[in-house]
Amino acid sequence: MPKGKGPQGKRITLKAAKNAVRVLFNGRRRLELSKMGIATFPKCLLELADVEEIDLSRNMLRKIPNIIEKFQNLVWLDLHSNQIDELPAAIGTLQNLTFLNLCNNKLTTKGLPEELTHLKNLRTLNLGLNCLETIPTTLGALKELVDLGLFDNSLTIIPKSVKKLPKLEKLNVKRNPLPEFAKEDEPIDTVKRIESLYLVEKKDLCGSCLQTFQGERDELHKLEDVTPGPSDKPSFPSLTTPNSTARDNQEEWRIK
């Protein structure tokens, strides 16, 4: 590898690219080049510029070239889990794009071009797991956005223009240093507790106090009578079910 240059990655031929085209149930053609070790956007893909979907996730891409503008039929573009630090201005020419996944890259705020707001039909935008410190207020121009992922960044504020997007249904801002999440609410103690306990003999209680005490004691005995006893069914406390493991780790394995 020449000094000063990044990894060369795997070279994708036109034949290999053509073999990677899949026809989906909805009739769209998807170019599936995920996990191929690609470090540079293959120029041979221009021969397949009429595809509707491209999956280049889980590679080593650092840049997306301006030739992306040739893919005018693109509706779905998945670039998650690469090393992309900036997007080209040409990304704004993909007017048919409805899905754009840029999760788990190295994008900074400067790496988001203003032209990103030209994607007027975009419904899903995932910018999670990047290096964003701020979000451009101009993203409020994406009026068709339904799902916006901003989790695992360094955001301290979400612009009002983004929060008030008319069709936004899901906004994921988890694990950001946002002030509203800086201090978690203390758990509410639903158990009534007393500061001091005084013991007296029954003979020292007045009539009304004795009646109150006896009533509370009777209520306590009723609760004891309806409390279920230990179950006869076998217990396996150390057994972990597959579903529980998957649920706890699903966000991690989705981005790998």
mmCIF file of C-alpha atoms in Angstrom:
data_model
loop_
_atom_site.group_PDB
_atom_site.id
_atom_site.type_symbol
_atom_site.label_atom_id
_atom_site.label_comp_id
_atom_site.label_asym_id
_atom_site.label_seq_id
_atom_site.Cartn_x
_atom_site.Cartn_y
_atom_site.Cartn_z
ATOM 1 C CA MET A 1 0.000 0.000 0.000
ATOM 2 C CA PRO A 2 1.525 3.357 -1.063
ATOM 3 C CA LYS A 3 2.600 5.604 1.777
ATOM 4 C CA GLY A 4 0.054 8.227 2.741
ATOM 5 C CA LYS A 5 -2.867 6.455 1.120
ATOM 6 C CA GLY A 6 -5.732 4.641 2.784
ATOM 7 C CA PRO A 7 -6.684 1.022 2.210
ATOM 8 C CA GLN A 8 -7.260 0.150 -1.435
ATOM 9 C CA GLY A 9 -10.071 -2.253 -0.715
ATOM 10 C CA LYS A 10 -11.564 -4.791 -3.038
ATOM 11 C CA ARG A 11 -11.924 -3.990 -6.732
ATOM 12 C CA ILE A 12 -15.427 -4.542 -8.050
ATOM 13 C CA THR A 13 -15.753 -5.437 -11.719
ATOM 14 C CA LEU A 14 -18.776 -4.649 -13.868
ATOM 15 C CA LYS A 15 -19.517 -8.354 -14.131
ATOM 16 C CA ALA A 16 -19.516 -8.742 -10.355
ATOM 17 C CA ALA A 17 -21.724 -5.678 -10.002
ATOM 18 C CA LYS A 18 -24.243 -7.006 -12.512
ATOM 19 C CA ASN A 19 -24.372 -10.300 -10.637
ATOM 20 C CA ALA A 20 -25.120 -8.363 -7.448
ATOM 21 C CA VAL A 21 -28.355 -6.876 -8.802
ATOM 22 C CA ARG A 22 -31.474 -8.366 -7.216
ATOM 23 C CA VAL A 23 -35.087 -7.825 -8.255
ATOM 24 C CA LEU A 24 -37.292 -7.221 -5.216
ATOM 25 C CA PHE A 25 -40.939 -8.189 -4.726
ATOM 26 C CA ASN A 26 -41.996 -4.626 -5.504
ATOM 27 C CA GLY A 27 -40.178 -4.793 -8.837
ATOM 28 C CA ARG A 28 -37.314 -2.535 -7.845
ATOM 29 C CA ARG A 29 -33.759 -3.518 -8.681
ATOM 30 C CA ARG A 30 -31.348 -3.431 -5.753
ATOM 31 C CA LEU A 31 -27.579 -3.428 -6.172
ATOM 32 C CA GLU A 32 -26.319 -5.356 -3.143
ATOM 33 C CA LEU A 33 -22.636 -4.677 -2.419
ATOM 34 C CA SER A 34 -22.667 -4.845 1.371
ATOM 35 C CA LYS A 35 -19.640 -6.286 3.218
ATOM 36 C CA MET A 36 -17.487 -6.388 0.074
ATOM 37 C CA GLY A 37 -14.403 -4.591 1.432
ATOM 38 C CA ILE A 38 -14.940 -1.638 -0.920
ATOM 39 C CA ALA A 39 -12.872 1.450 -0.084
ATOM 40 C CA THR A 40 -13.550 3.526 -3.226
ATOM 41 C CA PHE A 41 -16.863 4.025 -5.008
ATOM 42 C CA PRO A 42 -16.570 1.771 -8.098
ATOM 43 C CA LYS A 43 -16.844 3.789 -11.317
ATOM 44 C CA CYS A 44 -18.139 0.730 -13.125
ATOM 45 C CA LEU A 45 -21.416 1.204 -11.250
ATOM 46 C CA LEU A 46 -22.221 4.018 -13.688
ATOM 47 C CA GLU A 47 -23.200 1.250 -16.115
ATOM 48 C CA LEU A 48 -25.967 0.374 -13.640
ATOM 49 C CA ALA A 49 -27.091 3.913 -12.916
ATOM 50 C CA ASP A 50 -30.722 3.046 -13.609
ATOM 51 C CA VAL A 51 -31.148 0.877 -10.469
ATOM 52 C CA GLU A 52 -33.631 2.038 -7.864
ATOM 53 C CA GLU A 53 -31.791 0.844 -4.746
ATOM 54 C CA ILE A 54 -28.124 0.571 -3.704
ATOM 55 C CA ASP A 55 -26.722 -1.128 -0.621
ATOM 56 C CA LEU A 56 -23.078 -0.201 0.013
ATOM 57 C CA SER A 57 -23.240 -0.681 3.778
ATOM 58 C CA ARG A 58 -20.501 -2.270 5.907
ATOM 59 C CA ASN A 59 -17.617 -1.325 3.638
ATOM 60 C CA MET A 60 -14.637 1.047 3.988
ATOM 61 C CA LEU A 61 -15.891 3.986 1.943
ATOM 62 C CA ARG A 62 -14.527 7.392 2.943
ATOM 63 C CA LYS A 63 -16.026 9.509 0.177
ATOM 64 C CA ILE A 64 -19.098 9.450 -2.016
ATOM 65 C CA PRO A 65 -18.148 11.037 -5.350
ATOM 66 C CA ASN A 66 -20.228 13.597 -7.231
ATOM 67 C CA ILE A 67 -21.000 10.970 -9.867
ATOM 68 C CA ILE A 68 -23.730 9.823 -7.479
ATOM 69 C CA GLU A 69 -25.883 12.394 -9.320
ATOM 70 C CA LYS A 70 -26.013 9.978 -12.273
ATOM 71 C CA PHE A 71 -28.264 7.645 -10.240
ATOM 72 C CA GLN A 72 -31.432 9.642 -10.741
ATOM 73 C CA ASN A 73 -33.736 6.643 -10.253
ATOM 74 C CA LEU A 74 -32.497 6.012 -6.709
ATOM 75 C CA VAL A 75 -35.254 5.647 -4.147
ATOM 76 C CA TRP A 76 -33.274 3.801 -1.453
ATOM 77 C CA LEU A 77 -29.597 4.293 -0.512
ATOM 78 C CA ASP A 78 -27.899 2.476 2.370
ATOM 79 C CA LEU A 79 -24.382 3.652 3.295
ATOM 80 C CA HIS A 80 -24.306 2.724 6.965
ATOM 81 C CA SER A 81 -21.174 1.407 8.686
ATOM 82 C CA ASN A 82 -18.534 2.980 6.459
ATOM 83 C CA GLN A 83 -15.992 5.733 7.188
ATOM 84 C CA ILE A 84 -17.700 8.606 5.374
ATOM 85 C CA ASP A 85 -16.841 12.015 6.843
ATOM 86 C CA GLU A 86 -18.685 14.226 4.359
ATOM 87 C CA LEU A 87 -21.364 14.050 1.681
ATOM 88 C CA PRO A 88 -21.055 15.595 -1.771
ATOM 89 C CA ALA A 89 -23.321 18.455 -2.791
ATOM 90 C CA ALA A 90 -24.540 16.221 -5.610
ATOM 91 C CA ILE A 91 -26.513 14.168 -3.072
ATOM 92 C CA GLY A 92 -29.187 16.864 -3.321
ATOM 93 C CA THR A 93 -29.912 15.977 -6.956
ATOM 94 C CA LEU A 94 -31.439 12.597 -6.027
ATOM 95 C CA GLN A 95 -34.972 13.950 -5.990
ATOM 96 C CA ASN A 96 -36.628 10.507 -5.876
ATOM 97 C CA LEU A 97 -34.778 9.403 -2.746
ATOM 98 C CA THR A 98 -37.088 8.401 0.121
ATOM 99 C CA PHE A 99 -34.643 6.387 2.294
ATOM 100 C CA LEU A 100 -31.085 7.408 3.229
ATOM 101 C CA ASN A 101 -29.102 5.515 5.877
ATOM 102 C CA LEU A 102 -25.818 7.148 6.937
ATOM 103 C CA CYS A 103 -25.635 5.554 10.380
ATOM 104 C CA ASN A 104 -22.280 4.565 11.892
ATOM 105 C CA ASN A 105 -19.964 6.768 9.849
ATOM 106 C CA LYS A 106 -17.690 9.722 10.690
ATOM 107 C CA LEU A 107 -19.915 12.558 9.561
ATOM 108 C CA THR A 108 -19.416 15.958 11.170
ATOM 109 C CA THR A 109 -21.743 18.941 10.953
ATOM 110 C CA LYS A 110 -19.505 20.437 8.264
ATOM 111 C CA GLY A 111 -19.840 17.216 6.323
ATOM 112 C CA LEU A 112 -23.577 17.740 5.821
ATOM 113 C CA PRO A 113 -24.019 19.869 2.676
ATOM 114 C CA GLU A 114 -26.855 22.376 2.443
ATOM 115 C CA GLU A 115 -28.001 20.508 -0.660
ATOM 116 C CA LEU A 116 -29.157 17.683 1.608
ATOM 117 C CA THR A 117 -32.294 19.743 2.179
ATOM 118 C CA HIS A 118 -33.181 19.428 -1.515
ATOM 119 C CA LEU A 119 -34.321 15.842 -0.931
ATOM 120 C CA LYS A 120 -37.958 16.858 -0.725
ATOM 121 C CA ASN A 121 -39.287 13.285 -0.896
ATOM 122 C CA LEU A 122 -37.056 11.895 1.859
ATOM 123 C CA ARG A 123 -39.074 9.977 4.462
ATOM 124 C CA THR A 124 -36.318 8.190 6.421
ATOM 125 C CA LEU A 125 -32.961 9.735 7.346
ATOM 126 C CA ASN A 126 -30.582 7.964 9.725
ATOM 127 C CA LEU A 127 -27.642 10.040 10.985
ATOM 128 C CA GLY A 128 -27.074 8.072 14.176
ATOM 129 C CA LEU A 129 -23.632 7.008 15.418
ATOM 130 C CA ASN A 130 -21.712 9.847 13.795
ATOM 131 C CA CYS A 131 -19.722 12.863 15.067
ATOM 132 C CA LEU A 132 -22.392 15.533 14.825
ATOM 133 C CA GLU A 133 -22.256 18.402 17.321
ATOM 134 C CA THR A 134 -25.121 20.370 15.796
ATOM 135 C CA ILE A 135 -27.941 19.775 13.348
ATOM 136 C CA PRO A 136 -28.543 22.368 10.611
ATOM 137 C CA THR A 137 -31.846 24.162 11.091
ATOM 138 C CA THR A 138 -32.320 23.803 7.337
ATOM 139 C CA LEU A 139 -33.197 20.124 7.846
ATOM 140 C CA GLY A 140 -36.590 21.537 8.756
ATOM 141 C CA ALA A 141 -37.129 21.856 5.008
ATOM 142 C CA LEU A 142 -37.508 18.067 4.710
ATOM 143 C CA LYS A 143 -41.271 18.213 5.148
ATOM 144 C CA GLU A 144 -41.847 14.560 4.209
ATOM 145 C CA LEU A 145 -39.593 13.152 6.937
ATOM 146 C CA VAL A 146 -41.306 10.494 9.019
ATOM 147 C CA ASP A 147 -38.312 8.843 10.714
ATOM 148 C CA LEU A 148 -35.167 10.741 11.798
ATOM 149 C CA GLY A 149 -32.299 9.027 13.626
ATOM 150 C CA LEU A 150 -29.867 11.277 15.527
ATOM 151 C CA PHE A 151 -28.821 8.898 18.307
ATOM 152 C CA ASP A 152 -25.235 8.491 19.570
ATOM 153 C CA ASN A 153 -23.865 11.859 18.492
ATOM 154 C CA SER A 154 -22.671 14.915 20.458
ATOM 155 C CA LEU A 155 -25.794 17.021 20.096
ATOM 156 C CA THR A 156 -26.684 19.539 22.803
ATOM 157 C CA ILE A 157 -29.743 20.972 21.051
ATOM 158 C CA ILE A 158 -32.340 19.889 18.498
ATOM 159 C CA PRO A 159 -33.570 22.809 16.333
ATOM 160 C CA LYS A 160 -37.250 23.659 16.659
ATOM 161 C CA SER A 161 -37.574 23.487 12.885
ATOM 162 C CA VAL A 162 -36.644 19.797 13.101
ATOM 163 C CA LYS A 163 -38.819 19.006 16.118
ATOM 164 C CA LYS A 164 -41.837 20.536 14.383
ATOM 165 C CA LEU A 165 -41.548 18.702 11.069
ATOM 166 C CA PRO A 166 -45.189 18.127 10.069
ATOM 167 C CA LYS A 167 -45.005 14.389 9.319
ATOM 168 C CA LEU A 168 -42.318 13.366 11.809
ATOM 169 C CA GLU A 169 -43.429 10.281 13.773
ATOM 170 C CA LYS A 170 -40.128 8.970 15.127
ATOM 171 C CA LEU A 171 -37.219 11.100 16.385
ATOM 172 C CA ASN A 172 -34.425 9.071 18.012
ATOM 173 C CA VAL A 173 -32.035 11.325 19.967
ATOM 174 C CA LYS A 174 -30.880 8.777 22.553
ATOM 175 C CA ARG A 175 -27.366 8.995 24.024
ATOM 176 C CA ASN A 176 -26.746 12.648 23.195
ATOM 177 C CA PRO A 177 -25.672 15.220 25.829
ATOM 178 C CA LEU A 178 -28.990 17.047 25.528
ATOM 179 C CA PRO A 179 -29.852 19.176 28.601
ATOM 180 C CA GLU A 180 -33.338 17.695 28.894
ATOM 181 C CA PHE A 181 -31.800 14.257 29.352
ATOM 182 C CA ALA A 182 -28.818 15.324 31.478
ATOM 183 C CA LYS A 183 -30.518 14.585 34.788
ATOM 184 C CA GLU A 184 -32.842 11.667 35.003
ATOM 185 C CA ASP A 185 -35.844 11.992 37.240
ATOM 186 C CA GLU A 186 -35.418 10.298 40.564
ATOM 187 C CA PRO A 187 -37.568 7.172 40.861
ATOM 188 C CA ILE A 188 -40.770 7.706 42.767
ATOM 189 C CA ASP A 189 -40.914 5.701 45.981
ATOM 190 C CA THR A 190 -44.398 4.208 46.039
ATOM 191 C CA VAL A 191 -43.835 2.663 49.469
ATOM 192 C CA LYS A 192 -44.848 4.914 52.364
ATOM 193 C CA ARG A 193 -42.050 5.167 54.876
ATOM 194 C CA ILE A 194 -41.857 6.656 58.390
ATOM 195 C CA GLU A 195 -38.993 8.498 59.994
ATOM 196 C CA SER A 196 -39.554 7.180 63.551
ATOM 197 C CA LEU A 197 -41.360 4.267 65.151
ATOM 198 C CA TYR A 198 -42.701 4.401 68.687
ATOM 199 C CA LEU A 199 -43.862 1.272 70.555
ATOM 200 C CA VAL A 200 -46.571 1.525 73.216
ATOM 201 C CA GLU A 201 -48.600 -0.993 75.142
ATOM 202 C CA LYS A 202 -52.209 -1.612 74.239
ATOM 203 C CA LYS A 203 -53.412 -0.332 77.610
ATOM 204 C CA ASP A 204 -51.833 3.062 76.945
ATOM 205 C CA LEU A 205 -53.878 3.682 73.754
ATOM 206 C CA CYS A 206 -57.012 5.800 73.823
ATOM 207 C CA GLY A 207 -60.264 4.367 72.518
ATOM 208 C CA SER A 208 -60.154 5.963 69.046
ATOM 209 C CA CYS A 209 -56.465 5.092 68.520
ATOM 210 C CA LEU A 210 -57.099 1.498 69.555
ATOM 211 C CA GLN A 211 -59.998 1.244 67.104
ATOM 212 C CA THR A 212 -57.869 2.624 64.258
ATOM 213 C CA PHE A 213 -55.050 0.212 65.066
ATOM 214 C CA GLN A 214 -57.372 -2.803 65.129
ATOM 215 C CA GLY A 215 -58.890 -1.818 61.766
ATOM 216 C CA GLU A 216 -55.476 -1.559 60.091
ATOM 217 C CA ARG A 217 -54.422 -4.873 61.640
ATOM 218 C CA ASP A 218 -57.528 -6.576 60.223
ATOM 219 C CA GLU A 219 -56.763 -5.172 56.747
ATOM 220 C CA LEU A 220 -53.221 -6.513 56.970
ATOM 221 C CA HIS A 221 -54.478 -9.972 57.881
ATOM 222 C CA LYS A 222 -56.809 -9.929 54.871
ATOM 223 C CA LEU A 223 -53.870 -9.199 52.558
ATOM 224 C CA GLU A 224 -51.886 -12.056 54.068
ATOM 225 C CA ASP A 225 -54.777 -14.433 53.396
ATOM 226 C CA VAL A 226 -54.929 -13.595 49.670
ATOM 227 C CA THR A 227 -51.151 -13.533 49.090
ATOM 228 C CA PRO A 228 -50.261 -16.543 46.893
ATOM 229 C CA GLY A 229 -47.862 -19.036 48.346
ATOM 230 C CA PRO A 230 -44.704 -20.312 46.693
ATOM 231 C CA SER A 231 -45.291 -21.903 43.302
ATOM 232 C CA ASP A 232 -44.785 -25.631 42.847
ATOM 233 C CA LYS A 233 -43.521 -25.055 39.322
ATOM 234 C CA PRO A 234 -39.765 -25.515 38.766
ATOM 235 C CA SER A 235 -37.718 -22.310 38.579
ATOM 236 C CA PHE A 236 -34.658 -21.718 36.418
ATOM 237 C CA PRO A 237 -33.353 -18.280 37.445
ATOM 238 C CA SER A 238 -30.062 -18.606 35.578
ATOM 239 C CA LEU A 239 -31.664 -19.530 32.262
ATOM 240 C CA THR A 240 -31.503 -16.772 29.619
ATOM 241 C CA THR A 241 -33.986 -17.012 26.778
ATOM 242 C CA PRO A 242 -32.842 -16.267 23.197
ATOM 243 C CA ASN A 243 -35.483 -13.556 22.845
ATOM 244 C CA SER A 244 -34.266 -11.669 25.910
ATOM 245 C CA THR A 245 -30.683 -11.728 24.649
ATOM 246 C CA ALA A 246 -31.734 -10.514 21.221
ATOM 247 C CA ARG A 247 -33.851 -7.746 22.677
ATOM 248 C CA ASP A 248 -30.987 -6.453 24.839
ATOM 249 C CA ASN A 249 -28.552 -6.396 21.949
ATOM 250 C CA GLN A 250 -30.716 -5.657 18.946
ATOM 251 C CA GLU A 251 -29.545 -2.041 18.534
ATOM 252 C CA GLU A 252 -25.905 -3.185 18.537
ATOM 253 C CA TRP A 253 -26.210 -5.979 15.962
ATOM 254 C CA ARG A 254 -28.414 -3.955 13.635
ATOM 255 C CA ILE A 255 -25.572 -1.579 12.846
ATOM 256 C CA LYS A 256 -22.841 -4.179 12.462
#
